[in-house]
Short mmCIF file of C-alpha atoms and ligand atoms in Angstrom, two decimals:
data_model
loop_
_atom_site.label_atom_id
_atom_site.label_comp_id
_atom_site.label_asym_id
_atom_site.label_seq_id
_atom_site.Cartn_x
_atom_site.Cartn_y
_atom_site.Cartn_z
CA UNK A 1 4.00 -24.13 24.76
CA UNK A 2 7.19 -24.19 22.69
CA UNK A 3 5.95 -23.15 19.24
CA UNK A 4 3.02 -20.84 19.76
CA UNK A 5 1.70 -18.08 17.49
CA UNK A 6 1.08 -14.77 19.27
CA UNK A 7 -0.65 -11.68 17.91
CA UNK A 8 0.87 -8.59 19.53
CA UNK A 9 -1.27 -5.51 18.88
CA UNK A 10 0.29 -2.04 18.78
CA UNK A 11 3.70 -3.57 18.13
CA UNK A 12 4.88 -0.58 16.07
CA UNK A 13 4.40 1.81 19.00
CA UNK A 14 6.74 2.68 21.85
CA UNK A 15 6.22 -0.17 24.33
CA UNK A 16 4.85 -2.59 21.74
CA UNK A 17 8.05 -2.42 19.69
CA UNK A 18 10.11 -3.36 22.76
CA UNK A 19 7.72 -6.25 23.52
CA UNK A 20 7.84 -7.50 19.90
CA UNK A 21 11.64 -7.29 19.84
CA UNK A 22 11.89 -9.20 23.13
CA UNK A 23 9.56 -12.01 22.02
CA UNK A 24 11.02 -12.32 18.49
CA UNK A 25 14.58 -12.60 19.79
CA UNK A 26 14.00 -14.56 23.03
CA UNK A 27 11.60 -17.12 21.51
CA UNK A 28 12.77 -18.16 18.03
CA UNK A 29 10.21 -21.01 18.02
CA UNK A 30 7.29 -18.62 18.47
CA UNK A 31 5.65 -16.86 15.53
CA UNK A 32 5.04 -13.21 16.36
CA UNK A 33 2.38 -11.35 14.38
CA UNK A 34 2.58 -7.60 14.89
CA UNK A 35 -0.89 -6.12 14.22
CA UNK A 36 -0.79 -2.33 14.03
CA UNK A 37 -2.82 0.37 12.28
CA UNK A 38 0.25 2.62 12.01
CA UNK A 39 -1.39 5.72 13.43
CA UNK A 40 0.81 8.78 14.03
CA UNK A 41 2.28 6.82 16.99
CA UNK A 42 3.08 3.65 15.04
CA UNK A 43 6.41 3.48 13.24
CA UNK A 44 7.92 0.44 11.55
CA UNK A 45 11.35 2.07 11.86
CA UNK A 46 11.07 1.08 15.55
CA UNK A 47 11.53 -2.56 14.46
CA UNK A 48 14.13 -2.21 11.69
CA UNK A 49 16.58 -4.50 13.48
CA UNK A 50 14.22 -7.48 13.58
CA UNK A 51 11.96 -6.93 10.54
CA UNK A 52 13.59 -9.78 8.58
CA UNK A 53 13.51 -12.31 11.41
CA UNK A 54 11.93 -15.57 10.17
CA UNK A 55 9.52 -15.74 13.14
CA UNK A 56 8.21 -12.17 12.70
CA UNK A 57 5.41 -10.82 10.51
CA UNK A 58 3.84 -7.36 10.37
CA UNK A 59 0.17 -6.95 9.42
CA UNK A 60 -1.38 -3.51 9.01
CA UNK A 61 -4.93 -3.28 10.31
CA UNK A 62 -7.41 -1.77 12.73
CA UNK A 63 -8.43 -3.54 15.95
CA UNK A 64 -11.93 -2.02 15.55
CA UNK A 65 -12.49 -3.85 12.23
CA UNK A 66 -14.28 -7.11 13.12
CA UNK A 67 -14.08 -8.69 9.64
CA UNK A 68 -10.37 -7.98 9.43
CA UNK A 69 -9.64 -9.36 12.90
CA UNK A 70 -11.70 -12.48 12.11
CA UNK A 71 -9.71 -13.07 8.93
CA UNK A 72 -6.47 -12.60 10.86
CA UNK A 73 -7.54 -15.24 13.38
CA UNK A 74 -8.61 -17.52 10.51
CA UNK A 75 -5.26 -17.14 8.75
CA UNK A 76 -2.86 -17.36 11.69
CA UNK A 77 -4.87 -19.33 14.27
CA UNK A 78 -3.17 -17.51 17.16
CA UNK A 79 -2.62 -19.26 20.46
CA UNK A 80 -2.59 -15.96 22.31
CA UNK A 81 -3.01 -12.20 22.05
CA UNK A 82 -0.88 -9.60 23.84
CA UNK A 83 -2.87 -6.40 23.45
CA UNK A 84 -1.06 -3.06 23.55
CA UNK A 85 -2.72 -1.12 20.70
CA UNK A 86 -4.27 2.04 22.08
CA UNK A 87 -4.53 5.77 21.87
CA UNK A 88 -2.08 6.53 24.67
CA UNK A 89 -1.63 10.29 25.15
CA UNK A 90 -3.66 12.02 27.88
CA UNK A 91 -3.53 15.47 26.23
CA UNK A 92 -4.91 14.10 22.95
CA UNK A 93 -7.71 12.41 24.91
CA UNK A 94 -8.73 15.79 26.28
CA UNK A 95 -9.01 17.15 22.72
CA UNK A 96 -10.50 14.05 21.03
CA UNK A 97 -12.14 11.74 23.62
CA UNK A 98 -14.12 9.75 21.05
CA UNK A 99 -10.95 8.49 19.35
CA UNK A 100 -10.05 6.95 22.72
CA UNK A 101 -13.46 5.33 23.15
CA UNK A 102 -13.19 3.82 19.68
CA UNK A 103 -9.69 2.37 19.88
CA UNK A 104 -9.35 1.64 23.59
CA UNK A 105 -12.87 0.44 24.35
CA UNK A 106 -14.46 -0.68 21.06
CA UNK A 107 -11.14 -1.99 19.71
CA UNK A 108 -10.48 -4.04 22.85
CA UNK A 109 -14.01 -5.49 22.89
CA UNK A 110 -13.74 -6.28 19.17
CA UNK A 111 -10.57 -8.27 19.80
CA UNK A 112 -12.07 -10.01 22.84
CA UNK A 113 -15.16 -10.96 20.91
CA UNK A 114 -13.32 -12.41 17.93
CA UNK A 115 -11.03 -14.32 20.33
CA UNK A 116 -14.05 -15.61 22.27
CA UNK A 117 -15.60 -17.04 19.10
CA UNK A 118 -12.38 -18.38 17.61
CA UNK A 119 -11.18 -20.05 20.83
CA UNK A 120 -14.55 -21.43 21.96
CA UNK A 121 -14.22 -24.85 23.59
CA UNK A 122 -10.49 -24.38 24.19
CA UNK A 123 -10.19 -21.34 26.42
CA UNK A 124 -7.69 -23.18 28.63
CA UNK A 125 -5.29 -23.33 25.67
CA UNK A 126 -5.44 -19.65 24.73
CA UNK A 127 -4.48 -16.50 26.60
CA UNK A 128 -5.65 -12.90 26.18
CA UNK A 129 -3.16 -10.54 27.85
CA UNK A 130 -4.31 -6.94 28.19
CA UNK A 131 -1.66 -4.27 28.80
CA UNK A 132 -3.06 -1.41 30.86
CA UNK A 133 -2.02 1.57 32.93
CA UNK A 134 -1.81 2.73 36.54
CA UNK A 135 -3.90 5.78 35.54
CA UNK A 136 -7.07 3.69 35.98
CA UNK A 137 -6.56 4.01 39.76
CA UNK A 138 -6.82 7.81 39.65
CA UNK A 139 -4.64 10.18 41.63
CA UNK A 140 -2.81 9.81 44.97
CA UNK A 141 -2.13 12.45 47.62
CA UNK A 142 1.26 12.66 49.30
CA UNK A 143 0.95 9.18 50.83
CA UNK A 144 0.09 5.66 49.67
CA UNK A 145 0.57 3.54 46.56
CA UNK A 146 -1.65 1.85 44.01
CA UNK A 147 -2.21 -1.83 44.78
CA UNK A 148 -4.00 -4.36 42.56
CA UNK A 149 -7.02 -4.00 44.86
CA UNK A 150 -7.19 -0.18 44.69
CA UNK A 151 -10.61 0.92 43.43
CA UNK A 152 -10.72 2.33 39.91
CA UNK A 153 -11.11 6.13 39.80
CA UNK A 154 -10.05 7.37 36.35
CA UNK A 155 -10.11 11.11 35.61
CA UNK A 156 -9.03 11.71 32.01
CA UNK A 157 -10.83 10.43 28.92
CA UNK A 158 -7.69 8.31 28.31
CA UNK A 159 -7.74 6.67 31.74
CA UNK A 160 -11.53 6.28 31.63
CA UNK A 161 -11.22 4.44 28.30
CA UNK A 162 -8.45 2.18 29.66
CA UNK A 163 -10.48 1.49 32.82
CA UNK A 164 -13.44 0.54 30.66
CA UNK A 165 -11.29 -1.82 28.57
CA UNK A 166 -9.96 -3.45 31.77
CA UNK A 167 -13.55 -4.01 32.95
CA UNK A 168 -14.44 -5.65 29.63
CA UNK A 169 -11.44 -7.98 29.84
CA UNK A 170 -12.51 -9.06 33.35
CA UNK A 171 -16.08 -9.46 32.12
CA UNK A 172 -14.91 -11.88 29.41
CA UNK A 173 -13.00 -13.86 32.03
CA UNK A 174 -15.97 -13.93 34.44
CA UNK A 175 -18.71 -14.49 31.86
CA UNK A 176 -17.16 -16.76 29.25
CA UNK A 177 -14.28 -18.31 31.19
CA UNK A 178 -11.64 -16.99 28.81
CA UNK A 179 -8.04 -17.02 30.07
CA UNK A 180 -7.43 -13.32 30.60
CA UNK A 181 -4.57 -11.52 32.35
CA UNK A 182 -4.13 -7.76 32.94
CA UNK A 183 -1.14 -5.69 33.98
CA UNK A 184 -1.24 -2.03 35.04
CA UNK A 185 2.06 -0.22 34.60
CA UNK A 186 3.43 3.18 35.60
CA UNK A 187 5.08 5.74 33.27
CA UNK A 188 7.57 4.19 30.87
CA UNK A 189 10.65 5.87 29.38
CA UNK A 190 13.34 4.75 26.96
CA UNK A 191 14.14 4.61 23.25
CA UNK A 192 11.50 5.02 20.49
CA UNK A 193 9.19 7.06 22.76
CA UNK A 194 7.05 9.44 20.69
CA UNK A 195 8.02 13.07 21.43
CA UNK A 196 4.56 14.13 22.58
CA UNK A 197 5.29 12.66 26.04
CA UNK A 198 7.25 14.60 28.69
CA UNK A 199 10.70 12.99 28.46
CA UNK A 200 11.18 12.66 24.68
CA UNK A 201 9.48 16.03 24.04
CA UNK A 202 11.88 17.68 26.49
CA UNK A 203 14.92 15.93 24.98
CA UNK A 204 13.89 17.15 21.52
CA UNK A 205 13.26 20.71 22.72
CA UNK A 206 16.49 20.93 24.73
CA UNK A 207 18.40 19.72 21.70
CA UNK A 208 16.83 22.48 19.61
CA UNK A 209 17.09 25.15 22.33
CA UNK A 210 13.30 25.43 22.45
CA UNK A 211 11.23 26.07 25.63
CA UNK A 212 10.57 23.03 27.85
CA UNK A 213 6.84 23.27 28.68
CA UNK A 214 6.09 22.35 32.30
CA UNK A 215 2.42 22.09 33.18
CA UNK A 216 1.31 23.99 36.30
CA UNK A 217 4.06 24.18 38.91
CA UNK A 218 5.83 20.98 37.89
CA UNK A 219 4.89 19.39 41.22
CA UNK A 220 3.01 16.40 39.79
CA UNK A 221 4.68 13.08 40.55
CA UNK A 222 5.14 10.13 38.22
CA UNK A 223 6.75 6.71 38.90
CA UNK A 224 9.14 6.05 35.99
CA UNK A 225 10.08 2.61 34.67
CA UNK A 226 12.59 1.76 31.92
CA UNK A 227 10.61 0.38 28.97
CA UNK A 228 12.76 -2.76 28.64
CA UNK A 229 11.93 -3.61 32.27
CA UNK A 230 8.24 -3.32 31.35
CA UNK A 231 8.74 -5.62 28.34
CA UNK A 232 10.48 -8.15 30.62
CA UNK A 233 7.60 -7.95 33.10
CA UNK A 234 5.11 -8.59 30.28
CA UNK A 235 7.16 -11.63 29.20
CA UNK A 236 7.12 -13.04 32.76
CA UNK A 237 3.43 -12.33 33.37
CA UNK A 238 2.43 -13.75 29.98
CA UNK A 239 4.24 -17.01 30.70
CA UNK A 240 3.67 -17.41 34.44
CA UNK A 241 0.54 -15.61 35.65
CA UNK A 242 -2.55 -17.59 36.58
CA UNK A 243 -5.67 -16.94 34.53
CA UNK A 244 -7.82 -14.05 35.77
CA UNK A 245 -4.99 -12.32 37.62
CA UNK A 246 -3.82 -8.71 37.60
CA UNK A 247 -0.32 -7.43 38.29
CA UNK A 248 0.89 -3.90 38.94
CA UNK A 249 4.24 -2.99 37.34
CA UNK A 250 6.28 -0.01 38.52
CA UNK A 251 9.75 1.28 39.19
CA UNK A 252 9.64 2.43 42.85
CA UNK A 253 10.98 5.57 41.23
CA UNK A 254 8.92 8.68 41.96
CA UNK A 255 9.95 12.05 40.59
CA UNK A 256 8.23 15.43 40.50
CA UNK A 257 8.19 16.63 36.90
CA UNK A 258 10.39 19.61 37.72
CA UNK A 259 13.07 17.52 39.49
CA UNK A 260 13.07 15.07 36.59
CA UNK A 261 13.50 17.88 34.07
CA UNK A 262 16.40 19.37 36.06
CA UNK A 263 18.11 15.98 36.01
CA UNK A 264 17.47 15.66 32.28
CA UNK A 265 18.84 19.17 31.67
CA UNK A 266 22.02 18.32 33.58
CA UNK A 267 22.54 15.15 31.52
CA UNK A 268 21.86 17.04 28.28
CA UNK A 269 24.27 19.88 29.23
CA UNK A 270 26.98 17.31 29.72
CA UNK A 271 26.20 15.35 26.53
CA UNK A 272 25.88 18.45 24.36
CA UNK A 273 28.95 20.15 25.83
CA UNK A 274 26.90 23.06 27.18
CA UNK A 275 27.83 24.92 30.33
CA UNK A 276 26.11 23.63 33.49
CA UNK A 277 22.66 25.22 33.88
CA UNK A 278 22.28 26.22 30.21
CA UNK A 279 19.46 23.80 29.34
CA UNK A 280 17.54 24.51 32.56
CA UNK A 281 17.09 28.09 31.35
CA UNK A 282 14.67 26.66 28.75
CA UNK A 283 12.20 25.56 31.47
CA UNK A 284 8.90 27.39 30.88
CA UNK A 285 5.82 27.02 33.07
CA UNK A 286 2.65 26.75 30.96
CA UNK A 287 -1.08 26.32 31.59
CA UNK A 288 -1.78 23.14 33.54
CA UNK A 289 -3.35 20.04 31.99
CA UNK A 290 -7.11 19.90 32.71
CA UNK A 291 -7.85 17.40 35.48
CA UNK A 292 -4.11 16.80 35.98
CA UNK A 293 -3.57 13.81 38.30
CA UNK A 294 -1.24 14.83 41.15
CA UNK A 295 0.65 11.65 41.92
CA UNK A 296 1.01 8.07 40.69
CA UNK A 297 2.97 5.43 42.60
CA UNK A 298 2.85 1.70 42.04
CA UNK A 299 3.23 -1.03 44.62
CA UNK A 300 4.69 -3.90 42.56
CA UNK A 301 5.21 -6.22 45.54
CA UNK A 302 2.83 -8.88 44.17
CA UNK A 303 4.78 -9.16 40.91
CA UNK A 304 8.08 -9.26 42.76
CA UNK A 305 7.00 -11.85 45.34
CA UNK A 306 4.88 -14.13 43.14
CA UNK A 307 6.74 -14.00 39.83
CA UNK A 308 10.21 -12.75 40.78
CA UNK A 309 10.31 -9.55 38.70
CA UNK A 310 12.17 -6.41 39.80
CA UNK A 311 13.30 -3.30 37.91
CA UNK A 312 16.88 -3.64 36.66
CA UNK A 313 18.08 -0.06 36.22
CA UNK A 314 18.64 3.04 38.32
CA UNK A 315 16.77 6.01 36.82
CA UNK A 316 19.91 8.11 36.25
CA UNK A 317 21.46 5.30 34.20
CA UNK A 318 18.26 4.65 32.24
CA UNK A 319 17.77 8.34 31.50
CA UNK A 320 21.35 8.70 30.29
CA UNK A 321 20.92 5.67 28.02
CA UNK A 322 17.70 7.22 26.71
CA UNK A 323 19.37 10.56 25.96
CA UNK A 324 22.22 8.72 24.21
CA UNK A 325 19.70 6.91 22.01
CA UNK A 326 17.94 10.12 20.96
CA UNK A 327 21.22 11.87 20.22
CA UNK A 328 22.38 8.90 18.13
CA UNK A 329 19.08 8.63 16.25
CA UNK A 330 18.65 12.10 14.80
CA UNK A 331 16.90 10.70 11.67
CA UNK A 332 14.26 8.89 13.73
CA UNK A 333 13.49 12.06 15.68
CA UNK A 334 13.37 14.23 12.56
CA UNK A 335 11.13 11.76 10.79
CA UNK A 336 8.51 11.64 13.57
CA UNK A 337 8.54 15.39 14.25
CA UNK A 338 7.93 16.50 10.67
CA UNK A 339 4.49 17.10 9.15
CA UNK A 340 1.54 16.35 11.42
CA UNK A 341 3.64 16.65 14.58
CA UNK A 342 4.10 20.38 13.94
CA UNK A 343 0.34 20.92 13.77
CA UNK A 344 -0.15 18.93 16.97
CA UNK A 345 2.56 20.97 18.71
CA UNK A 346 1.07 24.30 17.60
CA UNK A 347 -2.35 23.26 18.85
CA UNK A 348 -1.15 21.88 22.18
CA UNK A 349 1.41 24.50 23.20
CA UNK A 350 0.70 27.76 21.41
CA UNK A 351 -2.73 28.42 22.95
P1 NAD B 1 1.92 4.29 21.60
O1 NAD B 1 0.95 5.40 21.42
O2 NAD B 1 3.38 4.57 21.48
O3 NAD B 1 1.59 3.11 20.57
C1 NAD B 1 0.30 2.68 20.30
C2 NAD B 1 0.33 1.79 19.07
O4 NAD B 1 -1.00 1.32 18.83
C3 NAD B 1 0.80 2.52 17.80
O5 NAD B 1 1.74 1.72 17.12
C4 NAD B 1 -0.48 2.67 17.00
O6 NAD B 1 -0.27 2.69 15.59
C5 NAD B 1 -1.28 1.45 17.43
N1 NAD B 1 -2.71 1.63 17.25
C6 NAD B 1 -3.45 2.70 17.66
N2 NAD B 1 -4.74 2.52 17.30
C7 NAD B 1 -4.82 1.30 16.68
C8 NAD B 1 -5.88 0.55 16.11
N3 NAD B 1 -7.12 1.04 16.08
N4 NAD B 1 -5.61 -0.65 15.58
C9 NAD B 1 -4.34 -1.15 15.60
N5 NAD B 1 -3.29 -0.48 16.11
C10 NAD B 1 -3.54 0.74 16.65
O7 NAD B 1 1.57 3.65 23.01
P2 NAD B 1 2.53 3.09 24.15
O8 NAD B 1 2.96 4.22 24.99
O9 NAD B 1 3.53 2.19 23.55
O10 NAD B 1 1.47 2.24 25.02
C11 NAD B 1 1.18 0.90 24.65
C12 NAD B 1 0.16 0.35 25.63
O11 NAD B 1 0.69 0.40 26.95
C13 NAD B 1 -1.15 1.14 25.67
O12 NAD B 1 -2.20 0.22 25.81
C14 NAD B 1 -1.01 2.03 26.89
O13 NAD B 1 -2.27 2.31 27.44
C15 NAD B 1 -0.19 1.13 27.79
N6 NAD B 1 0.66 1.83 28.77
C16 NAD B 1 1.52 2.82 28.37
C17 NAD B 1 2.38 3.41 29.31
C18 NAD B 1 3.38 4.48 28.93
O14 NAD B 1 4.04 5.05 29.80
N7 NAD B 1 3.53 4.82 27.65
C19 NAD B 1 2.35 3.00 30.65
C20 NAD B 1 1.43 2.00 31.02
C21 NAD B 1 0.61 1.41 30.07
O1 DAU B 2 1.12 6.28 34.12
C1 DAU B 2 1.11 5.60 32.90
C2 DAU B 2 0.78 6.57 31.78
O2 DAU B 2 1.92 7.39 31.61
C3 DAU B 2 0.42 5.88 30.48
O3 DAU B 2 -0.75 5.13 30.65
C4 DAU B 2 0.23 6.90 29.36
O4 DAU B 2 -0.01 6.24 28.13
C5 DAU B 2 1.49 7.73 29.25
O5 DAU B 2 1.33 8.73 28.26
C6 DAU B 2 1.84 8.36 30.59
O6 DAU B 2 0.86 9.37 30.96
P1 DAU B 2 1.30 10.78 31.59
O7 DAU B 2 0.22 11.75 31.32
O8 DAU B 2 1.77 10.61 32.99
O9 DAU B 2 2.61 11.07 30.67
P2 DAU B 2 3.13 12.41 29.96
O10 DAU B 2 4.51 12.14 29.48
O11 DAU B 2 2.14 12.98 29.01
O12 DAU B 2 3.24 13.44 31.19
C7 DAU B 2 4.07 13.15 32.31
C8 DAU B 2 3.92 14.30 33.29
O13 DAU B 2 4.50 15.48 32.70
C9 DAU B 2 2.48 14.66 33.61
O14 DAU B 2 2.40 15.08 34.95
C10 DAU B 2 2.19 15.85 32.67
C11 DAU B 2 3.54 16.52 32.56
N1 DAU B 2 3.82 17.20 31.27
C12 DAU B 2 3.62 16.52 30.12
C13 DAU B 2 3.87 17.11 28.90
C14 DAU B 2 3.63 16.36 27.60
C15 DAU B 2 4.32 18.50 31.27
O15 DAU B 2 4.53 19.11 32.33
N2 DAU B 2 4.58 19.08 30.05
C16 DAU B 2 4.35 18.45 28.87
O16 DAU B 2 4.60 19.07 27.80
#
């Protein structure tokens, strides 16, 4: 479809802002509606460069608010939804699980339900794309990878809420025949990442000579993917995937947390003109995350073979680009780490 209208939810967040930017710039004939509640994680400064684009519109609102979502569908008559809005931080889900049930489960079902009613009789002309996580598959031991067929086994309130939302999306496909697609991605990194997550939090702390908190022994493994590669995968899956399909997205890029942080420290030493080894002295082992998943690793063969996607960047290059962005965007970092962030930090790390 050359001139479709797409609602992208959570477009002011980390990944959402990269997806919005990609669609607004790559598809000038599309109309992109960014629907976001602007929680602590949502930031319109993430989209400054495209906010005046003629095919872009921001609407503030809550995906749990049925009347609001209905009016949005009435006004814009969207052809499709790409759904990223969520509570996304595992540690916050351990403190406030109900917030995750509301946004990730109730919010997703609210969107699905409004879409079901609005698109009735024309499901073949409308797509609901749900962006999910590899955490739904649970935790791996030393061997193996998550495949699309791996049984769900979530452990945190965050991953349980995302698993539930995935099940609801499949239920709407199976029950009502809606055109639904899901992707499950590994850990993203890159610009505009909120500094509650490991990489941007560590960059911020290293910059300020503050301790770098490593949970447990730092032996947990994550599979890191550059956020722009995720946005490109979403673009490809949205346009090419068959209805009812699921794709895993990942970087084939596993790192223990401690090895990753040593690499980051080395890059930061060089960028900040510090002597080699200076930043690594900030590494501080702290109490482990409750229920901490040991290892995630994605097998993205299906996406590569069926739709031709592959990651574009080596991790070292992507991490260096990420550090450069944070060092060049001091105002952004200061803005998001003032106020409520301080209270969050105190609560999370000073126990
Ligand atoms: P984020 O926390 O940076 O952004 C979430 C966005 O959703 C924010 O802009 C926030 O304001 C908005 N939002 C929250 N509640 C809302 C509500 N009730 N109504 C409307 N908007 C609301 O998240 P992210 O890291 O960019 O993740 C985006 C999506 O990708 C999530 O669904 C997440 O589960 C998934 N995901 C994230 C990663 C990752 O590494 N960050 C990896 C795989 C999948
Ligand atoms: O795998 C995809 C998921 O990746 C996404 O679905 C989530 O939205 C996203 O937040 C991310 O979850 P993680 O829990 O893996 O990311 P986080 O950056 O919080 O933590 C990465 C690893 O670093 C994890 O093993 C916990 C550890 N960690 C994290 C923080 C914040 C620390 O050791 N210290 C910290 O201060």
